[in-house]
Amino acid sequence: NAGVTQTPKFQVLKTGQSMTLQCAQDMNHEYMSWYRQDPGMGLRLIHYSVGAGITDQGEVPNGYNVSRSTTEDFPLRLLSAAPSQTSVYFCASSYSIATGGVTEAFFGQGTRLTVV
Amino acid sequence: AQKITQTQPGMFVQEKEAVTLDCTYDTSDQSYGLFWYKQPSSGEMIFLIYQGSYDEQNATEGRYSLNFQKARKSANLVISASQLGDSAMYFCAMRRDNNAGNMLTFGGGTRLMVKP
């Protein structure tokens, strides 16, 4: 299984440009989420989804949009890139907590984004 | 709000020795989960171990064990018999079990360096 796949792996944007980071999972997980990791810091939650058609904001949602039209895909859109959005972005997925057990989050390989 | 504190920005350990990475957390919830993730220099997030707040026994997974002290709100990771491949960033994270999206709150991380 591929697990969680993110594309692209690297991206350079100019200030004001928009782009979409792609995330796909093949584990039939209900939950998906986006985090950003700034240098020397832990991950912070941007947006999350508990199922197709349902999304909500996390800790740092400003400047980002998400949608979830299918169980497998959860793209993250940067509306107008700013240098403060330079970061490494991780997509994660997991089973619902109601499933029971550990339900750990599985992470993609990350997208390193630089905004100049 | 939940908060995770990792007070050791960096640590050295001699190969084959044991090492403890500290993690304290702050929550008013009764039901929650604690996770440890490893992030090698290649950047991916690797799940290591999980402890549920109602688990009476400390979790163990191979060379990893979690020293869970609920009253002190600590969840330290113990790595036995350190190997060179253990050199990486280690993140402690917490999940509220009553949240809808398996959202994780991360600490700032500890960089572990294993000396040969």
Short mmCIF file of N, CA and C in Angstrom, two decimals, chain B residues 35-97:
data_model
loop_
_atom_site.label_atom_id
_atom_site.label_comp_id
_atom_site.label_asym_id
_atom_site.label_seq_id
_atom_site.Cartn_x
_atom_site.Cartn_y
_atom_site.Cartn_z
N PHE B 35 1.12 10.06 22.26
CA PHE B 35 1.86 9.42 21.18
C PHE B 35 3.29 9.94 21.17
N TRP B 36 4.18 9.09 20.68
CA TRP B 36 5.52 9.52 20.35
C TRP B 36 5.78 9.21 18.88
N TYR B 37 6.35 10.22 18.19
CA TYR B 37 6.73 10.07 16.80
C TYR B 37 8.22 10.36 16.66
N LYS B 38 8.83 9.69 15.71
CA LYS B 38 10.23 9.90 15.37
C LYS B 38 10.31 10.56 14.00
N GLN B 39 11.16 11.58 13.88
CA GLN B 39 11.37 12.24 12.59
C GLN B 39 12.85 12.21 12.25
N PRO B 40 13.28 11.27 11.42
CA PRO B 40 14.69 11.23 11.01
C PRO B 40 15.01 12.40 10.09
N SER B 41 16.26 12.52 9.72
CA SER B 41 16.69 13.65 8.90
C SER B 41 16.01 13.66 7.53
N SER B 42 15.51 12.53 7.11
CA SER B 42 14.79 12.46 5.83
C SER B 42 13.41 13.11 5.91
N GLY B 43 12.92 13.37 7.12
CA GLY B 43 11.74 14.20 7.28
C GLY B 43 10.42 13.52 7.56
N GLU B 44 10.32 12.22 7.33
CA GLU B 44 9.01 11.59 7.55
C GLU B 44 8.70 11.45 9.03
N MET B 45 7.44 11.31 9.37
CA MET B 45 6.98 11.13 10.74
C MET B 45 6.65 9.65 10.94
N ILE B 46 7.32 9.04 11.90
CA ILE B 46 7.17 7.60 12.14
C ILE B 46 6.56 7.40 13.52
N PHE B 47 5.42 6.72 13.58
CA PHE B 47 4.76 6.43 14.86
C PHE B 47 5.57 5.40 15.64
N LEU B 48 5.79 5.67 16.93
CA LEU B 48 6.58 4.76 17.76
C LEU B 48 5.72 4.02 18.80
N ILE B 49 4.91 4.78 19.57
CA ILE B 49 4.27 4.17 20.72
C ILE B 49 3.11 5.03 21.17
N TYR B 50 2.13 4.36 21.79
CA TYR B 50 0.90 5.03 22.24
C TYR B 50 0.57 4.61 23.67
N GLN B 51 0.05 5.58 24.43
CA GLN B 51 -0.44 5.31 25.79
C GLN B 51 -1.80 5.96 25.96
N GLY B 52 -2.80 5.19 26.32
CA GLY B 52 -4.10 5.74 26.62
C GLY B 52 -4.16 6.19 28.07
N SER B 53 -4.97 7.20 28.34
CA SER B 53 -5.00 7.75 29.70
C SER B 53 -5.56 6.76 30.71
N TYR B 54 -6.32 5.78 30.26
CA TYR B 54 -6.89 4.80 31.19
C TYR B 54 -6.09 3.50 31.23
N ASP B 55 -5.02 3.46 30.45
CA ASP B 55 -4.19 2.25 30.47
C ASP B 55 -3.41 2.20 31.77
N GLU B 56 -3.53 1.12 32.47
CA GLU B 56 -2.86 1.01 33.78
C GLU B 56 -1.40 0.60 33.65
N GLN B 57 -1.08 -0.09 32.57
CA GLN B 57 0.30 -0.51 32.37
C GLN B 57 0.99 0.42 31.38
N ASN B 58 2.28 0.63 31.60
CA ASN B 58 3.05 1.41 30.66
C ASN B 58 3.18 0.68 29.34
N ALA B 59 3.06 1.44 28.24
CA ALA B 59 3.16 0.84 26.92
C ALA B 59 4.60 0.47 26.59
N THR B 60 4.75 -0.61 25.86
CA THR B 60 6.07 -1.02 25.37
C THR B 60 5.93 -1.47 23.91
N GLU B 61 6.96 -1.14 23.12
CA GLU B 61 7.03 -1.57 21.73
C GLU B 61 8.50 -1.81 21.40
N GLY B 62 8.93 -3.06 21.52
CA GLY B 62 10.32 -3.37 21.24
C GLY B 62 11.24 -2.64 22.19
N ARG B 63 12.17 -1.83 21.63
CA ARG B 63 13.12 -1.09 22.48
C ARG B 63 12.52 0.19 23.06
N TYR B 64 11.28 0.51 22.71
CA TYR B 64 10.63 1.72 23.20
C TYR B 64 9.67 1.37 24.33
N SER B 65 9.70 2.18 25.36
CA SER B 65 8.71 2.07 26.42
C SER B 65 8.32 3.48 26.84
N LEU B 66 7.13 3.57 27.37
CA LEU B 66 6.60 4.86 27.77
C LEU B 66 6.41 4.85 29.28
N ASN B 67 7.07 5.74 29.96
CA ASN B 67 6.96 5.86 31.41
C ASN B 67 5.85 6.87 31.70
N PHE B 68 4.65 6.35 31.95
CA PHE B 68 3.45 7.16 32.09
C PHE B 68 3.16 7.40 33.56
N GLN B 69 3.19 8.66 33.97
CA GLN B 69 2.86 9.03 35.34
C GLN B 69 1.72 10.04 35.27
N LYS B 70 0.52 9.51 35.40
CA LYS B 70 -0.68 10.30 35.15
C LYS B 70 -0.82 11.46 36.12
N ALA B 71 -0.53 11.22 37.39
CA ALA B 71 -0.70 12.27 38.40
C ALA B 71 0.26 13.43 38.14
N ARG B 72 1.42 13.12 37.62
CA ARG B 72 2.41 14.15 37.32
C ARG B 72 2.26 14.67 35.89
N LYS B 73 1.34 14.09 35.14
CA LYS B 73 1.11 14.47 33.74
C LYS B 73 2.40 14.40 32.95
N SER B 74 3.05 13.27 33.04
CA SER B 74 4.25 13.07 32.25
C SER B 74 4.16 11.76 31.47
N ALA B 75 4.81 11.74 30.34
CA ALA B 75 4.78 10.57 29.44
C ALA B 75 6.14 10.47 28.76
N ASN B 76 7.13 10.07 29.52
CA ASN B 76 8.50 10.04 29.02
C ASN B 76 8.76 8.82 28.16
N LEU B 77 9.50 9.01 27.10
CA LEU B 77 9.89 7.90 26.22
C LEU B 77 11.25 7.37 26.65
N VAL B 78 11.33 6.07 26.81
CA VAL B 78 12.59 5.42 27.14
C VAL B 78 13.00 4.56 25.96
N ILE B 79 14.20 4.80 25.47
CA ILE B 79 14.77 3.99 24.40
C ILE B 79 15.90 3.17 25.01
N SER B 80 15.78 1.88 24.94
CA SER B 80 16.83 1.02 25.49
C SER B 80 17.83 0.67 24.39
N ALA B 81 19.06 0.41 24.79
CA ALA B 81 20.09 -0.06 23.86
C ALA B 81 20.13 0.79 22.60
N SER B 82 20.44 2.09 22.76
CA SER B 82 20.41 3.03 21.64
C SER B 82 21.26 2.56 20.47
N GLN B 83 20.76 2.84 19.27
CA GLN B 83 21.47 2.51 18.05
C GLN B 83 21.73 3.79 17.26
N LEU B 84 22.71 3.76 16.36
CA LEU B 84 23.03 4.96 15.58
C LEU B 84 21.80 5.43 14.80
N GLY B 85 20.98 4.50 14.37
CA GLY B 85 19.78 4.86 13.62
C GLY B 85 18.70 5.53 14.45
N ASP B 86 18.90 5.59 15.74
CA ASP B 86 17.94 6.29 16.61
C ASP B 86 18.16 7.80 16.58
N SER B 87 19.25 8.26 15.99
CA SER B 87 19.51 9.70 15.89
C SER B 87 18.41 10.34 15.05
N ALA B 88 17.66 11.26 15.65
CA ALA B 88 16.49 11.84 14.99
C ALA B 88 15.85 12.86 15.93
N MET B 89 14.81 13.54 15.42
CA MET B 89 13.94 14.35 16.27
C MET B 89 12.83 13.45 16.79
N TYR B 90 12.46 13.68 18.04
CA TYR B 90 11.38 12.91 18.66
C TYR B 90 10.31 13.87 19.17
N PHE B 91 9.08 13.58 18.79
CA PHE B 91 7.97 14.45 19.17
C PHE B 91 6.97 13.68 20.03
N CYS B 92 6.58 14.33 21.11
CA CYS B 92 5.48 13.85 21.94
C CYS B 92 4.21 14.56 21.48
N ALA B 93 3.10 13.86 21.44
CA ALA B 93 1.85 14.47 20.99
C ALA B 93 0.69 13.93 21.80
N MET B 94 -0.37 14.73 21.90
CA MET B 94 -1.54 14.33 22.68
C MET B 94 -2.78 14.47 21.83
N ARG B 95 -3.71 13.55 22.02
CA ARG B 95 -5.01 13.60 21.36
C ARG B 95 -6.09 13.57 22.42
N ARG B 96 -7.05 14.47 22.28
CA ARG B 96 -8.22 14.44 23.14
C ARG B 96 -9.18 13.39 22.61
N ASP B 97 -9.60 12.47 23.42
CA ASP B 97 -10.45 11.40 22.93
C ASP B 97 -11.86 11.85 22.63
#
